[in-house]
Amino acid sequence: MNDENKSIHEFDFELICEYFSSIKRQGPGSPEVTIKALSFIDNLTNESQIADIGCGTGGQTMVIANNTSGHITGIDLFPTFIDLFNINSQKLSLQDRVNGIVCSMDNLPFQNEELDLIWSEGAIYNIGFKRGINEWHKFLKVGGFIAVSEASWFTEERPAKIDEFWKNAYPEIDTISNKVTQIQQAGYIPIATFVLPENCWIEHFYAPQVSAQNKFLQKYAGNKIAEELVENQRNEAELYYKYKKYYGYVFYIGKKFISND
Ligand SMILES: C[S@@+](CC[C@H](N)C(=O)[O-])C[C@H]1O[C@@H](n2cnc3c(N)ncnc32)[C@H](O)[C@@H]1O
C-alpha cells in the first residue's frame, strides 16, 4: 500500500510510532528509577508472572528482566513497538522469559489472580489512572503488587497556563495525596510513592529527542503532520522546563490485600 492509499489517521499513527521508536524510552523514566521501584516489591521468584502494560519498545522492561527472574509479558497497542520490543528481548537473550504481545490495556489477556506484578510506566493514562488500577486489580494474586508511574501535581495550586495545558492533555492529573487515596480505595495497600527525578525527563526523554527531531524533520521535510508532531513535542518540553516545580511523574506502588469479589 502506498502512502496515498492510507487514511490520515493510519499515517499519523505510523509517523508517531516511527518518531518514538527512534528513542530508547517513549516516556519519562530511567533504569535507576525502575530499579528503585522494584526494590519495594518483595514477592518475586523465578515462577512469577509479570505484566508490563504500555511497554513501548521495552526500555524499562529489559531493566525489570535483568533484575528479576520471572516471566514478563509486555503489552502494547502498537505492533511497531512490540516488534522492536521482541527484537530487544532477543538481543539480550531474554526471549525465553520476556515476550511482547499486541493488545489493548482495556482488554488484557490474563486470568483472574494470575499475575504477581503489574508494571506500567507512563502509560496508564491511556485509559485513566482510576479506571486502570481498578480494572487491573482482578488480575493480581492476593499479595501481588502494582507499580505505575503517573503525571501528578506537586502543589495544590499552579499557574493557569500549565493548569490549562494538563487539563486538556490529561484531566485526571491530580495531587499525590489524591492518587494515593485512589490506590487505597481500589483495594491496594499503598506501599510506596516517590517522585521521578528531573533527569528522567531531561536526560532520558527530552534530550534524546533533539537529534531524533532533526533527522525526522529532514526525512519528512514539508510534511505537515510530521512538523506538527515535532512542534508539539518541543512545546511540551518547553513547558516542562518552565513549570517543572509544579508537576512531574510519580511512581505509585500498591499491594493487593483482598481477594476479588
Ligand atoms: C508514554 S509511552 C510509555 C512507554 C514505556 N512504558 C516507557 O516508559 O518508555 C505510552 C505507551 O502506551 C502505549 N499505549 C497507548 N494506548 C494503549 C492501549 N490502549 N493499550 C496498550 N498500550 C497502549 C503506547 O503505544 C506507548 O507505548
Coordinates of N, CA and C in Angstrom, one line a residue, residues 10-228:
E10 N -4.3 6.6 10.0 CA -3.3 5.5 9.9 C -1.9 6.0 9.7
F11 N -1.8 7.1 8.9 CA -0.5 7.7 8.6 C 0.1 8.3 9.8
D12 N -0.8 9.1 10.6 CA -0.5 9.7 11.8 C 0.2 8.7 12.8
F13 N -0.5 7.6 13.0 CA 0.0 6.6 14.0 C 1.3 6.0 13.5
E14 N 1.5 5.8 12.2 CA 2.7 5.3 11.8 C 3.9 6.3 12.0
L15 N 3.6 7.5 11.8 CA 4.6 8.6 12.0 C 4.9 8.7 13.5
I16 N 3.9 8.7 14.3 CA 4.1 8.8 15.7 C 5.0 7.6 16.2
C17 N 4.6 6.4 15.7 CA 5.4 5.2 16.2 C 6.8 5.3 15.6
E18 N 7.0 5.8 14.4 CA 8.4 5.9 13.9 C 9.2 6.9 14.7
Y19 N 8.6 8.0 15.0 CA 9.3 9.0 15.8 C 9.7 8.5 17.2
F20 N 8.8 7.8 17.9 CA 9.1 7.4 19.2 C 9.9 6.1 19.2
S21 N 9.9 5.4 18.1 CA 10.8 4.2 18.0 C 12.3 4.6 18.0
S22 N 12.5 5.8 17.5 CA 13.9 6.2 17.4 C 14.6 6.6 18.7
I23 N 13.8 6.6 19.8 CA 14.4 6.9 21.1 C 14.2 5.7 22.0
K24 N 15.1 5.6 23.0 CA 15.1 4.4 23.9 C 13.8 4.2 24.7
R25 N 13.4 5.4 25.2 CA 12.2 5.4 26.1 C 11.1 6.3 25.4
Q26 N 9.8 5.8 25.5 CA 8.7 6.6 24.9 C 8.1 7.5 26.0
G27 N 8.6 7.6 27.2 CA 8.1 8.4 28.2 C 9.2 8.7 29.2
P28 N 9.0 9.6 30.2 CA 10.0 9.9 31.2 C 10.3 8.7 32.1
G29 N 11.5 8.4 32.4 CA 11.9 7.3 33.3 C 13.4 7.1 33.2
S30 N 13.9 6.1 34.0 CA 15.3 5.8 33.9 C 15.6 4.4 34.5
P31 N 16.7 3.8 34.1 CA 16.9 2.4 34.7 C 17.0 2.5 36.2
E32 N 17.6 3.6 36.8 CA 17.7 3.8 38.2 C 16.4 3.8 38.9
V33 N 15.4 4.5 38.3 CA 14.1 4.6 38.9 C 13.3 3.3 38.8
T34 N 13.5 2.6 37.7 CA 12.8 1.3 37.6 C 13.4 0.4 38.7
I35 N 14.7 0.4 38.9 CA 15.3 -0.5 40.0 C 14.8 0.0 41.4
K36 N 14.7 1.3 41.5 CA 14.2 1.8 42.9 C 12.8 1.3 43.1
A37 N 11.9 1.4 42.1 CA 10.5 0.9 42.2 C 10.5 -0.6 42.5
L38 N 11.4 -1.3 41.8 CA 11.4 -2.8 42.1 C 11.8 -3.1 43.5
S39 N 12.6 -2.2 44.1 CA 13.1 -2.5 45.5 C 12.0 -2.6 46.5
F40 N 10.8 -2.1 46.2 CA 9.7 -2.2 47.1 C 8.9 -3.5 46.9
I41 N 9.3 -4.3 46.0 CA 8.4 -5.5 45.6 C 9.2 -6.7 46.1
D42 N 8.5 -7.4 47.0 CA 9.3 -8.5 47.7 C 8.8 -9.9 47.5
N43 N 7.9 -10.1 46.6 CA 7.4 -11.4 46.5 C 7.8 -12.2 45.2
L44 N 8.9 -11.7 44.5 CA 9.1 -12.3 43.2 C 10.1 -13.5 43.3
T45 N 9.8 -14.5 42.4 CA 10.6 -15.7 42.3 C 10.7 -16.0 40.8
N46 N 11.4 -17.1 40.5 CA 11.5 -17.4 39.0 C 10.2 -18.0 38.4
E47 N 9.2 -18.2 39.3 CA 7.9 -18.6 38.8 C 7.0 -17.4 38.6
S48 N 7.4 -16.2 39.0 CA 6.5 -15.1 39.0 C 6.0 -14.7 37.5
Q49 N 4.8 -14.3 37.5 CA 4.2 -13.8 36.2 C 4.1 -12.3 36.4
I50 N 4.7 -11.6 35.4 CA 4.8 -10.1 35.5 C 4.2 -9.6 34.2
A51 N 3.4 -8.5 34.2 CA 2.9 -7.9 33.0 C 3.4 -6.4 33.0
D52 N 4.0 -6.0 31.9 CA 4.4 -4.6 31.7 C 3.4 -4.0 30.7
I53 N 2.5 -3.1 31.2 CA 1.4 -2.7 30.3 C 1.8 -1.3 29.7
G54 N 1.6 -1.2 28.4 CA 2.0 0.0 27.7 C 3.6 0.1 27.7
C55 N 4.1 -1.1 27.3 CA 5.6 -1.3 27.5 C 6.4 -0.5 26.4
G56 N 5.8 -0.1 25.3 CA 6.6 0.6 24.2 C 7.6 -0.4 23.7
T57 N 8.8 0.1 23.4 CA 9.8 -0.8 22.9 C 10.6 -1.6 23.9
G58 N 10.2 -1.3 25.2 CA 10.7 -2.2 26.3 C 11.9 -1.6 27.1
G59 N 12.1 -0.3 27.0 CA 13.2 0.3 27.7 C 13.3 -0.1 29.2
Q60 N 12.1 0.0 29.9 CA 12.1 -0.3 31.3 C 11.9 -1.8 31.5
T61 N 11.3 -2.5 30.5 CA 11.0 -4.0 30.7 C 12.3 -4.8 30.8
M62 N 13.3 -4.4 30.0 CA 14.6 -5.1 30.0 C 15.3 -4.9 31.3
V63 N 15.1 -3.7 31.9 CA 15.7 -3.5 33.2 C 15.0 -4.3 34.3
I64 N 13.7 -4.5 34.2 CA 13.0 -5.3 35.1 C 13.5 -6.8 34.9
A65 N 13.6 -7.2 33.7 CA 14.1 -8.6 33.4 C 15.4 -8.8 33.9
N66 N 16.3 -7.9 33.9 CA 17.7 -8.1 34.3 C 17.8 -8.0 35.9
N67 N 16.7 -7.6 36.5 CA 16.7 -7.5 38.0 C 15.7 -8.4 38.6
T68 N 15.1 -9.3 37.9 CA 14.1 -10.3 38.4 C 14.3 -11.6 37.6
S69 N 13.6 -12.7 38.1 CA 13.9 -13.9 37.3 C 12.6 -14.5 36.8
G70 N 11.5 -13.8 36.9 CA 10.2 -14.4 36.5 C 9.9 -14.2 35.0
H71 N 8.7 -14.5 34.6 CA 8.3 -14.3 33.2 C 7.6 -13.0 33.0
I72 N 8.0 -12.2 31.9 CA 7.4 -10.9 31.7 C 6.6 -10.9 30.4
T73 N 5.4 -10.4 30.4 CA 4.6 -10.2 29.2 C 4.5 -8.7 29.0
G74 N 5.1 -8.2 27.9 CA 5.0 -6.8 27.5 C 3.7 -6.6 26.7
I75 N 2.9 -5.6 27.0 CA 1.7 -5.4 26.3 C 1.7 -4.0 25.7
D76 N 1.5 -3.9 24.4 CA 1.3 -2.5 23.8 C 0.3 -2.6 22.6
L77 N -0.3 -1.5 22.4 CA -1.3 -1.4 21.3 C -0.6 -1.4 20.0
F78 N 0.6 -0.9 19.9 CA 1.2 -0.7 18.5 C 2.2 -1.8 18.1
P79 N 1.9 -2.5 17.0 CA 2.8 -3.6 16.5 C 4.2 -3.1 16.3
T80 N 4.4 -1.8 15.8 CA 5.8 -1.4 15.6 C 6.6 -1.4 16.9
F81 N 6.0 -1.0 18.0 CA 6.7 -1.0 19.3 C 7.0 -2.5 19.7
I82 N 6.0 -3.3 19.6 CA 6.1 -4.7 20.0 C 7.1 -5.5 19.2
D83 N 7.2 -5.2 17.9 CA 8.3 -5.8 17.1 C 9.6 -5.4 17.6
L84 N 9.8 -4.2 17.9 CA 11.1 -3.7 18.4 C 11.4 -4.3 19.8
F85 N 10.3 -4.4 20.6 CA 10.4 -5.0 22.0 C 10.9 -6.4 21.9
N86 N 10.4 -7.2 20.9 CA 10.8 -8.6 20.8 C 12.2 -8.7 20.2
I87 N 12.6 -7.8 19.4 CA 14.0 -7.7 18.9 C 14.9 -7.4 20.1
N88 N 14.5 -6.4 20.9 CA 15.4 -6.1 22.0 C 15.5 -7.3 23.0
S89 N 14.4 -8.0 23.2 CA 14.4 -9.1 24.2 C 15.4 -10.2 23.6
Q90 N 15.3 -10.4 22.3 CA 16.2 -11.4 21.7 C 17.7 -11.0 21.8
K91 N 17.9 -9.7 21.5 CA 19.3 -9.3 21.5 C 19.9 -9.5 22.9
L92 N 19.1 -9.4 24.0 CA 19.6 -9.6 25.3 C 19.5 -11.0 25.8
S93 N 19.1 -11.9 24.8 CA 18.9 -13.4 25.1 C 17.9 -13.6 26.2
L94 N 16.8 -12.7 26.2 CA 15.8 -12.8 27.2 C 14.5 -13.4 26.7
Q95 N 14.5 -13.8 25.4 CA 13.3 -14.2 24.7 C 12.5 -15.4 25.4
D96 N 13.2 -16.2 26.2 CA 12.5 -17.3 26.9 C 11.6 -16.9 28.0
R97 N 11.9 -15.7 28.5 CA 11.0 -15.2 29.6 C 10.5 -13.8 29.5
V98 N 10.8 -13.1 28.3 CA 10.3 -11.8 28.1 C 9.7 -11.7 26.7
N99 N 8.4 -11.6 26.6 CA 7.7 -11.7 25.4 C 6.7 -10.6 25.2
G100 N 6.7 -9.9 24.1 CA 5.8 -8.8 23.9 C 4.6 -9.2 23.0
I101 N 3.4 -8.7 23.4 CA 2.2 -9.0 22.5 C 1.4 -7.7 22.3
V102 N 0.8 -7.7 21.1 CA 0.0 -6.5 20.7 C -1.4 -6.7 21.4
C103 N -1.8 -5.8 22.2 CA -3.1 -6.0 22.9 C -3.4 -4.6 23.5
S104 N -4.7 -4.3 23.7 CA -5.0 -3.1 24.4 C -5.2 -3.3 25.9
M105 N -4.7 -2.3 26.6 CA -4.8 -2.3 28.1 C -6.2 -2.4 28.7
D106 N -7.2 -2.1 27.8 CA -8.6 -2.2 28.3 C -9.2 -3.6 28.1
N107 N -8.4 -4.5 27.5 CA -8.9 -5.9 27.2 C -7.7 -6.8 27.4
L108 N -7.2 -6.9 28.6 CA -6.0 -7.7 28.9 C -6.2 -9.2 28.8
P109 N -5.3 -10.0 28.3 CA -5.5 -11.4 28.1 C -5.1 -12.3 29.3
F110 N -5.3 -11.8 30.5 CA -4.9 -12.6 31.7 C -6.1 -13.2 32.4
Q111 N -5.9 -14.2 33.2 CA -6.9 -14.8 34.0 C -7.0 -14.1 35.4
N112 N -8.1 -14.2 36.1 CA -8.2 -13.6 37.4 C -7.1 -14.2 38.3
E113 N -6.5 -13.4 39.1 CA -5.4 -13.7 40.0 C -4.3 -14.5 39.4
E114 N -3.9 -14.2 38.2 CA -2.8 -14.9 37.5 C -1.4 -14.2 37.8
L115 N -1.5 -12.9 38.0 CA -0.2 -12.1 38.0 C 0.4 -11.8 39.4
D116 N 1.7 -11.8 39.5 CA 2.4 -11.4 40.7 C 2.7 -9.9 40.8
L117 N 2.8 -9.4 39.6 CA 3.2 -8.0 39.5 C 2.7 -7.3 38.2
I118 N 2.0 -6.2 38.3 CA 1.6 -5.4 37.2 C 2.5 -4.1 37.2
W119 N 3.1 -3.9 36.1 CA 4.0 -2.8 35.9 C 3.4 -1.9 34.8
S120 N 3.6 -0.6 35.0 CA 3.1 0.3 33.9 C 3.8 1.7 34.0
E121 N 4.8 2.0 33.2 CA 5.5 3.3 33.3 C 4.9 4.3 32.3
G122 N 4.3 5.3 32.8 CA 3.9 6.4 31.9 C 2.9 6.0 30.9
A123 N 2.0 5.0 31.2 CA 1.1 4.5 30.2 C -0.3 4.4 30.6
I124 N -0.6 4.3 31.9 CA -1.9 4.0 32.5 C -2.9 5.2 32.1
Y125 N -2.3 6.3 31.8 CA -3.2 7.5 31.5 C -4.0 7.2 30.2
N126 N -3.6 6.2 29.4 CA -4.3 5.9 28.2 C -5.7 5.5 28.5
I127 N -6.0 4.8 29.6 CA -7.3 4.5 30.0 C -7.8 5.3 31.2
G128 N -6.8 6.0 31.8 CA -7.1 6.8 33.0 C -6.6 6.0 34.2
F129 N -5.9 6.7 35.2 CA -5.4 6.0 36.4 C -6.4 5.3 37.2
K130 N -7.5 5.9 37.5 CA -8.5 5.3 38.4 C -9.1 4.1 37.7
R131 N -9.5 4.2 36.4 CA -10.0 3.0 35.8 C -9.0 1.9 35.7
G132 N -7.7 2.2 35.4 CA -6.7 1.2 35.2 C -6.4 0.4 36.5
I133 N -6.2 1.2 37.6 CA -5.9 0.5 38.9 C -7.1 -0.4 39.3
N134 N -8.3 0.1 39.0 CA -9.5 -0.7 39.4 C -9.7 -1.9 38.6
E135 N -9.6 -1.7 37.2 CA -9.8 -2.9 36.3 C -8.7 -3.9 36.4
W136 N -7.5 -3.5 36.6 CA -6.4 -4.5 36.6 C -6.3 -5.2 37.9
H137 N -6.9 -4.7 39.0 CA -6.8 -5.4 40.3 C -7.1 -6.9 40.3
K138 N -8.2 -7.2 39.5 CA -8.6 -8.6 39.5 C -7.5 -9.6 38.9
F139 N -6.6 -9.1 38.1 CA -5.6 -10.0 37.5 C -4.5 -10.3 38.5
L140 N -4.4 -9.6 39.6 CA -3.3 -9.8 40.6 C -3.7 -10.9 41.6
K141 N -2.7 -11.7 42.0 CA -2.9 -12.6 43.1 C -3.0 -11.8 44.4
V142 N -3.6 -12.3 45.4 CA -3.6 -11.6 46.7 C -2.1 -11.6 47.1
G143 N -1.6 -10.5 47.5 CA -0.2 -10.3 47.9 C 0.6 -9.8 46.7
G144 N 0.0 -9.7 45.5 CA 0.7 -9.2 44.3 C 0.8 -7.7 44.3
F145 N 1.6 -7.2 43.5 CA 1.9 -5.7 43.5 C 1.5 -5.1 42.2
I146 N 1.2 -3.8 42.3 CA 1.1 -2.9 41.1 C 2.1 -1.8 41.3
A147 N 2.7 -1.5 40.2 CA 3.7 -0.3 40.2 C 3.5 0.5 38.9
V148 N 3.0 1.7 39.1 CA 2.7 2.5 37.9 C 3.3 3.9 38.1
S149 N 3.7 4.5 37.0 CA 4.1 5.9 37.1 C 3.1 6.8 36.4
E150 N 2.8 7.9 37.0 CA 1.7 8.7 36.5 C 1.9 10.2 36.7
A151 N 1.5 11.1 35.8 CA 1.7 12.5 35.9 C 0.9 13.0 37.1
S152 N 1.5 13.8 37.9 CA 0.9 14.3 39.2 C 1.3 15.7 39.5
W153 N 0.4 16.4 40.1 CA 0.7 17.8 40.6 C 1.5 17.7 41.9
F154 N 2.4 18.6 42.1 CA 3.2 18.6 43.3 C 2.6 19.6 44.3
T155 N 1.8 20.5 43.8 CA 1.2 21.6 44.6 C -0.3 21.6 44.5
E156 N -1.0 22.3 45.4 CA -2.4 22.4 45.3 C -2.8 23.4 44.3
E157 N -1.9 24.4 44.1 CA -2.2 25.5 43.1 C -1.0 25.6 42.2
R158 N -1.3 26.2 40.9 CA -0.3 26.3 40.0 C -0.7 27.4 38.9
P159 N 0.3 27.9 38.1 CA -0.1 28.9 37.2 C -1.1 28.4 36.1
A160 N -2.0 29.3 35.7 CA -3.1 29.0 34.8 C -2.6 28.3 33.5
K161 N -1.5 28.7 33.0 CA -1.1 28.2 31.7 C -0.8 26.7 31.8
I162 N -0.1 26.2 32.9 CA 0.2 24.8 33.0 C -1.0 24.0 33.4
D163 N -1.8 24.7 34.2 CA -3.1 24.0 34.6 C -3.9 23.7 33.4
E164 N -4.1 24.7 32.5 CA -4.9 24.5 31.3 C -4.3 23.4 30.4
F165 N -2.9 23.5 30.2 CA -2.3 22.5 29.3 C -2.6 21.1 29.8
W166 N -2.5 20.8 31.1 CA -2.7 19.5 31.6 C -4.2 19.1 31.6
K167 N -5.0 20.1 31.9 CA -6.4 19.8 31.9 C -6.9 19.4 30.5
N168 N -6.3 19.9 29.5 CA -6.6 19.5 28.1 C -6.0 18.1 27.8
A169 N -4.7 18.0 28.2 CA -3.9 16.8 27.8 C -4.4 15.6 28.6
Y170 N -4.6 15.8 29.9 CA -5.0 14.6 30.8 C -5.7 15.2 32.0
P171 N -7.0 15.3 31.9 CA -7.8 15.9 33.0 C -7.6 15.2 34.3
E172 N -7.2 13.9 34.3 CA -7.1 13.1 35.5 C -5.9 13.4 36.3
I173 N -5.0 14.3 35.8 CA -3.8 14.6 36.6 C -4.3 15.2 38.0
D174 N -3.6 14.8 39.0 CA -4.1 15.1 40.4 C -3.0 15.2 41.4
T175 N -3.3 15.6 42.6 CA -2.2 15.7 43.6 C -1.8 14.2 44.0
I176 N -0.6 14.1 44.6 CA -0.1 12.8 45.0 C -1.0 12.2 46.1
S177 N -1.5 13.1 47.0 CA -2.3 12.5 48.1 C -3.7 12.0 47.5
N178 N -4.2 12.7 46.5 CA -5.5 12.1 45.9 C -5.2 10.8 45.2
K179 N -4.1 10.7 44.5 CA -3.8 9.5 43.8 C -3.6 8.3 44.8
V180 N -3.0 8.6 45.9 CA -2.8 7.5 47.0 C -4.1 7.1 47.5
T181 N -5.0 8.0 47.7 CA -6.4 7.7 48.2 C -7.0 6.7 47.2
Q182 N -6.9 7.0 45.9 CA -7.5 6.2 44.8 C -6.9 4.8 44.9
I183 N -5.6 4.7 45.2 CA -4.9 3.3 45.3 C -5.6 2.6 46.4
Q184 N -5.7 3.2 47.5 CA -6.3 2.6 48.7 C -7.7 2.2 48.4
Q185 N -8.5 3.1 47.8 CA -9.9 2.7 47.5 C -10.1 1.6 46.5
A186 N -9.0 1.4 45.7 CA -9.1 0.3 44.7 C -8.8 -1.0 45.2
G187 N -8.4 -1.1 46.5 CA -8.1 -2.4 47.1 C -6.7 -2.7 47.3
Y188 N -5.8 -1.7 47.3 CA -4.4 -2.0 47.5 C -3.9 -1.3 48.8
I189 N -2.9 -1.8 49.4 CA -2.2 -1.1 50.5 C -1.2 -0.2 49.8
P190 N -1.2 1.1 50.0 CA -0.2 2.0 49.4 C 1.1 1.7 50.0
I191 N 2.1 1.1 49.3 CA 3.3 0.7 49.8 C 4.4 1.8 49.7
A192 N 4.4 2.4 48.6 CA 5.4 3.5 48.4 C 5.0 4.4 47.3
T193 N 5.5 5.7 47.4 CA 5.3 6.7 46.4 C 6.5 7.5 46.3
F194 N 7.1 7.7 45.2 CA 8.2 8.6 45.0 C 8.2 9.4 43.7
V195 N 8.7 10.6 43.8 CA 8.7 11.5 42.6 C 9.9 11.1 41.7
L196 N 9.7 11.0 40.4 CA 10.8 10.7 39.5 C 11.7 11.9 39.4
P197 N 13.0 11.7 39.5 CA 13.9 12.9 39.4 C 13.9 13.6 38.0
E198 N 14.3 14.8 38.0 CA 14.2 15.6 36.7 C 15.0 14.9 35.6
N199 N 16.0 14.2 35.9 CA 16.8 13.6 34.8 C 16.0 12.6 34.0
C200 N 15.0 12.0 34.6 CA 14.1 11.1 33.8 C 13.4 11.8 32.7
W201 N 13.1 13.1 32.8 CA 12.5 13.9 31.7 C 13.6 14.4 30.8
I202 N 14.6 15.0 31.5 CA 15.6 15.8 30.7 C 16.6 14.9 29.9
E203 N 17.4 14.1 30.7 CA 18.4 13.3 30.0 C 17.8 12.1 29.3
H204 N 16.8 11.5 29.9 CA 16.3 10.2 29.3 C 15.1 10.4 28.4
F205 N 14.5 11.6 28.3 CA 13.3 11.7 27.4 C 13.5 12.9 26.4
Y206 N 13.7 14.1 27.0 CA 13.7 15.2 26.0 C 15.0 15.4 25.3
A207 N 16.2 15.2 26.0 CA 17.5 15.3 25.3 C 17.6 14.4 24.1
P208 N 17.3 13.1 24.2 CA 17.4 12.2 23.1 C 16.5 12.6 21.9
Q209 N 15.5 13.3 22.2 CA 14.6 13.7 21.1 C 15.1 14.8 20.2
V210 N 16.1 15.6 20.7 CA 16.6 16.7 19.9 C 17.2 16.3 18.6
S211 N 18.1 15.3 18.7 CA 18.7 14.8 17.4 C 17.7 14.0 16.6
A212 N 16.8 13.3 17.3 CA 15.8 12.5 16.6 C 14.8 13.4 15.8
Q213 N 14.6 14.6 16.4 CA 13.7 15.6 15.7 C 14.3 16.1 14.5
N214 N 15.6 16.4 14.5 CA 16.3 16.9 13.3 C 16.3 15.9 12.2
K215 N 16.6 14.7 12.5 CA 16.6 13.6 11.5 C 15.2 13.4 10.9
F216 N 14.2 13.5 11.8 CA 12.8 13.2 11.4 C 12.3 14.3 10.5
L217 N 12.7 15.6 10.8 CA 12.2 16.7 10.0 C 12.9 16.7 8.6
Q218 N 14.1 16.2 8.6 CA 14.8 16.1 7.3 C 14.2 15.1 6.4
K219 N 13.9 13.9 7.0 CA 13.2 12.8 6.3 C 11.9 13.2 5.8
Y220 N 11.1 14.0 6.6 CA 9.7 14.3 6.3 C 9.6 15.8 6.0
A221 N 10.6 16.4 5.3 CA 10.6 17.8 5.0 C 9.3 18.2 4.3
G222 N 8.5 19.2 4.8 CA 7.3 19.6 4.1 C 6.1 18.9 4.5
N223 N 6.2 17.8 5.3 CA 5.1 17.0 5.8 C 4.5 17.7 7.0
K224 N 3.3 18.2 6.9 CA 2.6 19.0 7.9 C 2.4 18.2 9.2
I225 N 2.1 16.9 9.1 CA 1.8 16.1 10.3 C 3.1 15.9 11.1
A226 N 4.2 15.6 10.3 CA 5.5 15.4 11.0 C 5.9 16.7 11.7
E227 N 5.7 17.8 11.0 CA 6.1 19.1 11.6 C 5.3 19.4 12.8
E228 N 4.0 19.1 12.8 CA 3.2 19.4 13.9 C 3.6 18.5 15.1

